[in-house]
Short mmCIF file of C-alpha atoms in Angstrom, two decimals:
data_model
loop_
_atom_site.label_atom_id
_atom_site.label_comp_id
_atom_site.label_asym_id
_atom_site.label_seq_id
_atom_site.Cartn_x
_atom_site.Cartn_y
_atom_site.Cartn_z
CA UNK C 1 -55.23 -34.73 71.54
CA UNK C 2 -52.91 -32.49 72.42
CA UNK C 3 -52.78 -28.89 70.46
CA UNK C 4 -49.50 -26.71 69.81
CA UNK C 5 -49.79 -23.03 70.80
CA UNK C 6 -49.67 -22.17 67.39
CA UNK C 7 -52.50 -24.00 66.14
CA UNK C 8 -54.52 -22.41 69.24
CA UNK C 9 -53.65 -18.59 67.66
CA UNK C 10 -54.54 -19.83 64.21
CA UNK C 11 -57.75 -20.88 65.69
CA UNK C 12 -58.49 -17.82 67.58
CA UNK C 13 -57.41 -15.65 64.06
CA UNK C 14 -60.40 -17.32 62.23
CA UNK C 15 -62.93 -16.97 64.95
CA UNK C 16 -61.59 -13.34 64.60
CA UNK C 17 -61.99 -13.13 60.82
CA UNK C 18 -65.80 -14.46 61.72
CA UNK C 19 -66.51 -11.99 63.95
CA UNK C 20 -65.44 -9.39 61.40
CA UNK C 21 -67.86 -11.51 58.92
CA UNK C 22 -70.44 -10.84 60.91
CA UNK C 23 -69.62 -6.95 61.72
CA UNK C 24 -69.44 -6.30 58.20
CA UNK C 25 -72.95 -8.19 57.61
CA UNK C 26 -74.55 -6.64 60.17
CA UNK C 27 -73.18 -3.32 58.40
CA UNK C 28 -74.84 -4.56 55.67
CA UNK C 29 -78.27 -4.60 57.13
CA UNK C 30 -78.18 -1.57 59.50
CA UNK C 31 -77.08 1.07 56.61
CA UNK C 32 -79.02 3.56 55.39
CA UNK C 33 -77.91 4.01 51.97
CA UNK C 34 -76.33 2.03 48.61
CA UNK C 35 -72.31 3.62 49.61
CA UNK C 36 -72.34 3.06 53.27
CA UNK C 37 -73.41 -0.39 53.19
CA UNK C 38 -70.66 -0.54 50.26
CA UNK C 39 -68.02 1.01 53.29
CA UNK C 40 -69.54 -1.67 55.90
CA UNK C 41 -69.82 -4.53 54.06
CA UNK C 42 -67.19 -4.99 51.53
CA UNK C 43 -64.51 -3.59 53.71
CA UNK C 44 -65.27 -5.57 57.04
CA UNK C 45 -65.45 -8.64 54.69
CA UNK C 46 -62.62 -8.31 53.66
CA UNK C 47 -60.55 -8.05 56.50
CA UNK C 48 -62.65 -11.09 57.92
CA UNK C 49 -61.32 -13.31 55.13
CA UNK C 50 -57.92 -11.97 55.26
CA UNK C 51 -57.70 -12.95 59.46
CA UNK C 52 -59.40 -16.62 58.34
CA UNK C 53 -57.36 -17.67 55.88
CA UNK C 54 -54.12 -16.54 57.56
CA UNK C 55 -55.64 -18.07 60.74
CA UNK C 56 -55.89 -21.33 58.57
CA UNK C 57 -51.93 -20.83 56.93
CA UNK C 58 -50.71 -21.05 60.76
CA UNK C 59 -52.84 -24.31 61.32
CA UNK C 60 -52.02 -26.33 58.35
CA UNK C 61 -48.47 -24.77 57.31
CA UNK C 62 -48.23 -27.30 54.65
CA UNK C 63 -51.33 -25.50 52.63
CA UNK C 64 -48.74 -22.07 52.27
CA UNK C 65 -49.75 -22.13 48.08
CA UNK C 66 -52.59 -21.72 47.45
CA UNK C 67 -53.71 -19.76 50.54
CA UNK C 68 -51.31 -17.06 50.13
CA UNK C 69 -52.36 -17.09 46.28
CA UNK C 70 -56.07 -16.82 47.84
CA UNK C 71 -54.89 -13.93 50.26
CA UNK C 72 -53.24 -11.68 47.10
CA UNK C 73 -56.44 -12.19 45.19
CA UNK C 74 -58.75 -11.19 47.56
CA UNK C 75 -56.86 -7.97 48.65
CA UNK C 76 -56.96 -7.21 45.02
CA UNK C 77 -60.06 -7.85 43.60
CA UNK C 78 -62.30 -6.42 46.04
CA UNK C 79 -61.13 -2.68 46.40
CA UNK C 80 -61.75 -3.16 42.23
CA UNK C 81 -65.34 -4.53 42.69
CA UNK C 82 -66.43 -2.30 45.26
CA UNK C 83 -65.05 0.89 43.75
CA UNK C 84 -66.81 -0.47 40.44
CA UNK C 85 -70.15 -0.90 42.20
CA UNK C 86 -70.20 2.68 43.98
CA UNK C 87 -68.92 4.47 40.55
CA UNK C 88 -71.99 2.43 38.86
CA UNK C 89 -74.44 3.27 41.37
CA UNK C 90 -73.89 6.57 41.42
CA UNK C 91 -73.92 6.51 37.19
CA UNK C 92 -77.83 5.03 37.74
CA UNK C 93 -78.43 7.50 40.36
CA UNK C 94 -79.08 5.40 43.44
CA UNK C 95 -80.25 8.44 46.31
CA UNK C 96 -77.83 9.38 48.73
CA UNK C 97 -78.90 9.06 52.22
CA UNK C 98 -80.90 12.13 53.30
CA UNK C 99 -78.01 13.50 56.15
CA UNK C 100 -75.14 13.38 53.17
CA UNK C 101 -73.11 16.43 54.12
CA UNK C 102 -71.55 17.65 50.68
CA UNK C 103 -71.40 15.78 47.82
CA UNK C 104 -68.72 17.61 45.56
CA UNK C 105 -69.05 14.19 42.61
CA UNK C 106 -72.60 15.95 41.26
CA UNK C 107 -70.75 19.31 39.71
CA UNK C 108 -68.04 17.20 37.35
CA UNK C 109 -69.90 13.65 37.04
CA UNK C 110 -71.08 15.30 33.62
CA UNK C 111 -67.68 15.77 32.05
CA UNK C 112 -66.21 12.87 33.82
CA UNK C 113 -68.54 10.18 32.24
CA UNK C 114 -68.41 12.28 28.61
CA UNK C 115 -64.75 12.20 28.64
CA UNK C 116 -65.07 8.27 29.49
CA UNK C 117 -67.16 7.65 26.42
CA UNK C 118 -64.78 9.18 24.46
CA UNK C 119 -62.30 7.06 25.08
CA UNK C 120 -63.58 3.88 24.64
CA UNK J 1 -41.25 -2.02 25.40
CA UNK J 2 -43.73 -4.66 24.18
CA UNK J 3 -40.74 -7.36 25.11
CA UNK J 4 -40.51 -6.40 28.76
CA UNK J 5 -44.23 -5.67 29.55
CA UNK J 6 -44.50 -9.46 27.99
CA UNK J 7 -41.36 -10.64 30.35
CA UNK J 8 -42.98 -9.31 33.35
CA UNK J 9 -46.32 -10.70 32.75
CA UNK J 10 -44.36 -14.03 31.78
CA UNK J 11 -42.91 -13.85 35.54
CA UNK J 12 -46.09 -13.07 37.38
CA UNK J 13 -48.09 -15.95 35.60
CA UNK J 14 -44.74 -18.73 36.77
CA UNK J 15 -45.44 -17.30 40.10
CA UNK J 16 -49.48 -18.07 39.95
CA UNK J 17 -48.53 -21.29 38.49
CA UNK J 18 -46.01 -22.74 40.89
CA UNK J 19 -48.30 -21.17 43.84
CA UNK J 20 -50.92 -23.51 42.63
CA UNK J 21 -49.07 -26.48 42.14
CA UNK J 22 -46.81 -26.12 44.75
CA UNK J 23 -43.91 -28.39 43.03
CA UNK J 24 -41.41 -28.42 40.55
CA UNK J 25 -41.75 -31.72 38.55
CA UNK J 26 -40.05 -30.91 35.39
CA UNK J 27 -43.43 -31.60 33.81
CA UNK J 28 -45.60 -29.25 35.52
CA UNK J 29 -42.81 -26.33 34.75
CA UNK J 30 -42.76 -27.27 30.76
CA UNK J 31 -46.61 -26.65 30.74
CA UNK J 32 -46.62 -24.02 33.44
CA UNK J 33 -43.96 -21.98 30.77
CA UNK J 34 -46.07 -22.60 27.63
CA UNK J 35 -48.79 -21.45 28.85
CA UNK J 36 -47.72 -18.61 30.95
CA UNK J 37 -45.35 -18.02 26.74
CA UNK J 38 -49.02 -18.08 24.87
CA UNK J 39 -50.46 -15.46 27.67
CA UNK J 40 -47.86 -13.07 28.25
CA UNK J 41 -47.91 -12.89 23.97
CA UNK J 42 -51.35 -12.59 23.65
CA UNK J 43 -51.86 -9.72 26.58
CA UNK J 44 -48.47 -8.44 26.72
CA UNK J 45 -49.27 -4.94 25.43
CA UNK J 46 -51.80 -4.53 27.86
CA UNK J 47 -49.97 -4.73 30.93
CA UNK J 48 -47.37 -2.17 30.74
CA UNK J 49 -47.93 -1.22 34.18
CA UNK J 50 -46.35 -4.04 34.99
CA UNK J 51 -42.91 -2.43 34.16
CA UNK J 52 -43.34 0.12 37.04
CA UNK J 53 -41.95 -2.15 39.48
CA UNK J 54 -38.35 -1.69 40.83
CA UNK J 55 -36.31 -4.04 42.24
CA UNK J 56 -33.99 -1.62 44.51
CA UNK J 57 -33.33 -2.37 47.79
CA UNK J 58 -34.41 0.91 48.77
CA UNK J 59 -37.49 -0.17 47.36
CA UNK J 60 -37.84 -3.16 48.85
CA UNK J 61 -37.73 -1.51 52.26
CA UNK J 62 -40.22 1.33 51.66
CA UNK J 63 -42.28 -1.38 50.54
CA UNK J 64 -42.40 -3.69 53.75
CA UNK J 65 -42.53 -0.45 55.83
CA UNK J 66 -45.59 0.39 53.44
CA UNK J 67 -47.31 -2.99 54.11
CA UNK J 68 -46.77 -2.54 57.74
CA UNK J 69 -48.77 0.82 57.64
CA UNK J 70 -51.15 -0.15 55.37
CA UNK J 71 -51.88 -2.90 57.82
CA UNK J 72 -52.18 -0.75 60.76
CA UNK J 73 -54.50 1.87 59.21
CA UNK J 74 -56.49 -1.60 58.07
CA UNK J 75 -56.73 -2.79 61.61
CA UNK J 76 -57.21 0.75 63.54
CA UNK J 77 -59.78 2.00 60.68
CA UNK J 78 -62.02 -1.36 60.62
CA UNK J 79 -62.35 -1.16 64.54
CA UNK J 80 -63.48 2.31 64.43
CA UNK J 81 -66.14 1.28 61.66
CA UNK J 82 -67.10 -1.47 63.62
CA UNK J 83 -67.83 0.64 66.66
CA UNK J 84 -70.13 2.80 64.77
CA UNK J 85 -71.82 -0.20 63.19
CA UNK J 86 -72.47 -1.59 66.89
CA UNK J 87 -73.73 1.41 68.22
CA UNK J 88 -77.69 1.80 68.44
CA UNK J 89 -77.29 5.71 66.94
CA UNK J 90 -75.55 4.93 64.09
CA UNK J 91 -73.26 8.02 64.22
CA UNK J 92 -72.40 8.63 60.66
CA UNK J 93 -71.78 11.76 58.60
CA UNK J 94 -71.31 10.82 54.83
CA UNK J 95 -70.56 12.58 52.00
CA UNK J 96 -68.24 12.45 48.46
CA UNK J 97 -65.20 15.30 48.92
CA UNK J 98 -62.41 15.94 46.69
CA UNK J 99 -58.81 15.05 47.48
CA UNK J 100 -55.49 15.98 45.04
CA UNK J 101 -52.59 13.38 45.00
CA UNK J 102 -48.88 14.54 43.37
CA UNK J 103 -48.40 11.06 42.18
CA UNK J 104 -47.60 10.86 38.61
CA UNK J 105 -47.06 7.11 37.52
CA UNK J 106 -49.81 4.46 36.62
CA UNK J 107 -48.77 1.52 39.60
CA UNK J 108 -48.62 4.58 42.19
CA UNK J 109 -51.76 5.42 41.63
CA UNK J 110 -53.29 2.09 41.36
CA UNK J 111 -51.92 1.07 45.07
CA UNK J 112 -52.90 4.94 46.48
CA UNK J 113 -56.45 3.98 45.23
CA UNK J 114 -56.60 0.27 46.33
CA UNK J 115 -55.22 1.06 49.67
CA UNK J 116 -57.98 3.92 50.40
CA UNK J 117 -60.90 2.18 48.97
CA UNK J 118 -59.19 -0.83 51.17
CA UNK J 119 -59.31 1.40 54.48
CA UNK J 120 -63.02 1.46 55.53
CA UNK J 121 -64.69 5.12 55.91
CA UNK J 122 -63.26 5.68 52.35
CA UNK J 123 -64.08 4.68 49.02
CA UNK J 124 -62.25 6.19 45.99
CA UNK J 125 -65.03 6.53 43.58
CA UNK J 126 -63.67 8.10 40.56
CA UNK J 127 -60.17 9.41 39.88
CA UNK J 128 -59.67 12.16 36.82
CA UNK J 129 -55.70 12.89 36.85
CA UNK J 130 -54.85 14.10 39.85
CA UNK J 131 -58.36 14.86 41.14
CA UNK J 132 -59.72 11.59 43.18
CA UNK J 133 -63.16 11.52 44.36
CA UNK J 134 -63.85 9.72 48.04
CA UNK J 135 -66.54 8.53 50.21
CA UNK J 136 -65.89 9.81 53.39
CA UNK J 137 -68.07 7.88 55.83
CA UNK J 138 -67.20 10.48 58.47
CA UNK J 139 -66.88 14.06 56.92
CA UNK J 140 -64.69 16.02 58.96
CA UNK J 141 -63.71 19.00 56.12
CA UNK J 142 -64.66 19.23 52.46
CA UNK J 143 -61.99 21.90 52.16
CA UNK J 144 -59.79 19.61 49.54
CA UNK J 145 -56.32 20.35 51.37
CA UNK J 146 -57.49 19.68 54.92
CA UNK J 147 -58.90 16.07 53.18
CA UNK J 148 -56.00 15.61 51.15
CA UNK J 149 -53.88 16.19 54.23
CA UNK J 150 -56.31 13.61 56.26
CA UNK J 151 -57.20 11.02 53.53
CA UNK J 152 -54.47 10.72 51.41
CA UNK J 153 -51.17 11.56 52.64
CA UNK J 154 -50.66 8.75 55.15
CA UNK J 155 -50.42 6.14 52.89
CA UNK J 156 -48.40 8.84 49.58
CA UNK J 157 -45.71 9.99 51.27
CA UNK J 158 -43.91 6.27 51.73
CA UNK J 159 -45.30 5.55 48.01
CA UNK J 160 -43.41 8.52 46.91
CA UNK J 161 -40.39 7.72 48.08
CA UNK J 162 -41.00 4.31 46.02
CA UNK J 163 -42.31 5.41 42.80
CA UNK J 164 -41.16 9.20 42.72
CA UNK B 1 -59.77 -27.35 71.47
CA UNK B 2 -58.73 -26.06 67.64
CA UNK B 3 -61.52 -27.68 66.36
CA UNK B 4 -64.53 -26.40 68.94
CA UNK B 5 -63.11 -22.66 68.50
CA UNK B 6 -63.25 -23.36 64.57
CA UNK B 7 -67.15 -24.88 64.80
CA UNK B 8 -68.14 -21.99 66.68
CA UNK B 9 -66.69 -19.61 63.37
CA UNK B 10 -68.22 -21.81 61.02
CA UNK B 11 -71.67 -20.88 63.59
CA UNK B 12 -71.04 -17.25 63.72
CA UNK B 13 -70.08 -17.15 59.85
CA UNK B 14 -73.39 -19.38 58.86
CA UNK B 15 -74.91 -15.89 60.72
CA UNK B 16 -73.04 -13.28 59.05
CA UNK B 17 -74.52 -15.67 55.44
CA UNK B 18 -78.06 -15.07 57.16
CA UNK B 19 -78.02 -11.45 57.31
CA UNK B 20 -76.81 -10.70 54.14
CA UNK B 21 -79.10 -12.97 52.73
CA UNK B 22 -81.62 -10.56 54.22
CA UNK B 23 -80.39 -7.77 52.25
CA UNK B 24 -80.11 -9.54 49.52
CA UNK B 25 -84.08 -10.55 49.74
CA UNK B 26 -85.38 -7.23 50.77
CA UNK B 27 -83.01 -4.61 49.40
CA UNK B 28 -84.59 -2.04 47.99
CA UNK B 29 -82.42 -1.62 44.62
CA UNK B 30 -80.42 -3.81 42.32
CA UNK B 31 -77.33 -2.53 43.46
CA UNK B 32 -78.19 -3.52 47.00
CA UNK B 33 -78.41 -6.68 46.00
CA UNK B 34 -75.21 -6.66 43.93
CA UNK B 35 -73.23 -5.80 47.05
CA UNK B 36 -75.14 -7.93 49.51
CA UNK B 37 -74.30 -10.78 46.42
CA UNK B 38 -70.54 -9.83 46.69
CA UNK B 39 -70.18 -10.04 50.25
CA UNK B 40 -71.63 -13.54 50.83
CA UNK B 41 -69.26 -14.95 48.14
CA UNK B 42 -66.36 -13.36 49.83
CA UNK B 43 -68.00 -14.87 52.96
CA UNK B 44 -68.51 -18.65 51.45
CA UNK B 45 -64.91 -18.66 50.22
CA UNK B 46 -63.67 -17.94 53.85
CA UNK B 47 -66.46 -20.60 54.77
CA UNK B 48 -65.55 -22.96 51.94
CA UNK B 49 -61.57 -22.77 53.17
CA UNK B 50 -62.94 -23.71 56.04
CA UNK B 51 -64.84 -26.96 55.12
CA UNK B 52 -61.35 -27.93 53.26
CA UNK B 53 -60.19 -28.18 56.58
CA UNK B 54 -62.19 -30.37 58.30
CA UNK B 55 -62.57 -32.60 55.43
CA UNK B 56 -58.72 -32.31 55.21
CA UNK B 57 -58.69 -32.14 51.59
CA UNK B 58 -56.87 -29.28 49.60
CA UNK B 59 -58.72 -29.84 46.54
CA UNK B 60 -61.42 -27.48 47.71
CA UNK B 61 -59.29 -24.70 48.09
CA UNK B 62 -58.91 -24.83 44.00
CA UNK B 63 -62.94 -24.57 43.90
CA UNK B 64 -62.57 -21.18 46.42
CA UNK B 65 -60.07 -19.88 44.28
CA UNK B 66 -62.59 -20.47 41.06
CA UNK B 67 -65.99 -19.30 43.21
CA UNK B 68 -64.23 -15.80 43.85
CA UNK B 69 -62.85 -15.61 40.75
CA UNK B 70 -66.57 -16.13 38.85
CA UNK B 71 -68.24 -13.55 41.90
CA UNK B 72 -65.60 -11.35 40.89
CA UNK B 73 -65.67 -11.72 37.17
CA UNK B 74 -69.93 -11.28 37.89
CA UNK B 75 -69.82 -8.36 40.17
CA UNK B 76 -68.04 -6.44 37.38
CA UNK B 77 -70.28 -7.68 34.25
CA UNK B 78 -73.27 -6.76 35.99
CA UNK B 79 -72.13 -2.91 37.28
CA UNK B 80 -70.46 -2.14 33.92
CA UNK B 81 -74.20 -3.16 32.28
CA UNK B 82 -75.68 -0.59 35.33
CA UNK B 83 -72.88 2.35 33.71
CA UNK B 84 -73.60 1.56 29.85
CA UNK B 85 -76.05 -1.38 29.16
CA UNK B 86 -74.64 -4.64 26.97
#
């Protein structure tokens, strides 16, 4: 069966969005410490599903819905989770990795998370 | 106030809605609008944010050249985190500096934040006013200007002309 | 043609589920394991798109959309009990 050159570029997209799967798991592993594999994985991942599912729009047009409505909500939920998870680690002090240059967060955390409780 | 936080949340739900169902039987949009009516009363005072939005063209034009940067710095930034993933030395050089950003409303800063923590080699992890806290996976200055200039004015300077 | 390229991604993504399963099984604290958790949902829902595909049926796009949504809605319950408990 013959393939249309757009179906070809929506093919080569998600193969593109895998590779950036894998880059971002293999982040993951290679890491040394809780925020770094936060700035490998998450973000990497991210971008991988992005390139797949608009790789996926070009091949099946007719799906335009509900994969754009997939697109929004992953570009908005994950900055949310993975800031969440790095603010949270930090909170349970999770150690840095030993070669962190400056770390300006330890002199305010104090006041920041008093001033949080307060508001709730 | 309360009406048009509600009215804007009202829209945003019809969009969802008719994204998911993808037709417009009159059916679908009778329960599509009740239940978007019940939400939108229910959580309306929550979502003022939601107001923020303008509809100018000027807007609207600062906005697609935003997406178009924001797309480029995605791109450019998650190849050069790849490349240090790859490589058998690992070169990284973390640490958590302190940036300032002169934005002033609530969306602004919600789309500055998303779009660093978006970038890879920076993670906003805590924002107190104008004060944001980052992740810089490559640490080039912890002097707060010289990381302000680096970090965060790339993406502020089209927001401002949006938001003000 | 479209559909070798795609079975190699599905390959290369079954991969990507591997290693972060390894995280997720060795890791030395819980919120290693959170984020290892987060990223293979995010990479199942690319994978699960996927599978709608070849089985041609759209219906499984609606069970992505829910899957991220509960990771999502999970990821969040569990760090806000790491910042303040229940």
């Amino acid at each position: 069966m013959e393939n249309s050159v757009i179906e070809i570029i929506g093919a080569v997209l998600v193969l593109l969005g895998a590779i950036f799967l894998f880059l971002g798991a293999l982040g993951l592993v290679r890491m040394p410490d809780v925020y770094n594999r936060i700035q490998a994985g998450t973000k990497a991942s991210t971008l991988g599903t992005f390139l797949s599912l608009i790789g996926l729009l070009l091949i099946i047009p007719a799906w335009w819905g509900k994969l754009i409505l997939l697109v929004i909500f992953i570009l908005i939920t994950n900055p949310v989770s993975s800031h969440v998870l790095a603010r949270a680690s930090y909170c349970i002090k999770v150690p840095m990795f030993k070669k962190t240059v400056v770390d300006k967060y330890k002199e305010d955390v104090v006041k920041l998370f008093k001033k949080d409780e307060n508001n709730d | 106030m309360k009406i048009k936080s509600q009215f804007a949340l009202f829209v945003v739900l019809m969009i969802v809605w008719f994204l998911i169902n993808n037709s417009f039987q009159i059916e679908i949009v009778i329960i599509g609008a009740v239940l978007s009516f019940i939400i939108s009363l229910i959580f309306g005072r929550r979502t003022d944010v939601l107001n923020e939005f303008k509809f100018t063209p000027a807007a609207f034009f600062y906005t697609l050249v935003y997406l178009l940067v924001f797309f480029v710095e995605l791109i450019k930034s998650n190849i050069d985190v790849a490349l240090r993933v790859i490589k058998p030395s690992l070169p990284i050089n973390p640490g958590i500096v302190k940036t300032k950003t002169v934005l002033k409303s609530k969306m602004a800063r919600m789309i500055l934040t998303n779009s660093i923590t978006l970038t890879p080699g920076t993670l906003t992890v805590d924002i107190d006013d104008d004060i944001l806290y980052i992740h810089w996976i490559d640490v080039e200055s912890d002097d707060i200007d010289v990381a302000t200039e680096k970090i965060v004015k790339k993406f502020e300077k089209i927001l401002v002309k949006i938001y003000g | 043609m479209v559909n070798t390229i795609l079975t190699i991604a599905v390959v290369i993504m079954m991969l990507a589920l591997m290693l972060t399963l390894y995280r997720f099984i060795k890791g030395p604290t819980a919120s290693d394991r959170l984020i290892s958790f987060d990223v293979m949902t995010v990479s199942s829902l690319s994978l699960i798109a996927l599978i709608a595909k070849f089985s041609e049926r759209i219906i499984y796009l609606d069970v992505a959309l829910v899957y991220g949504l509960l990771s999502f809605l999970g990821v969040i319950i569990v760090a806000r009990y790491f910042e303040k408990g229940i």
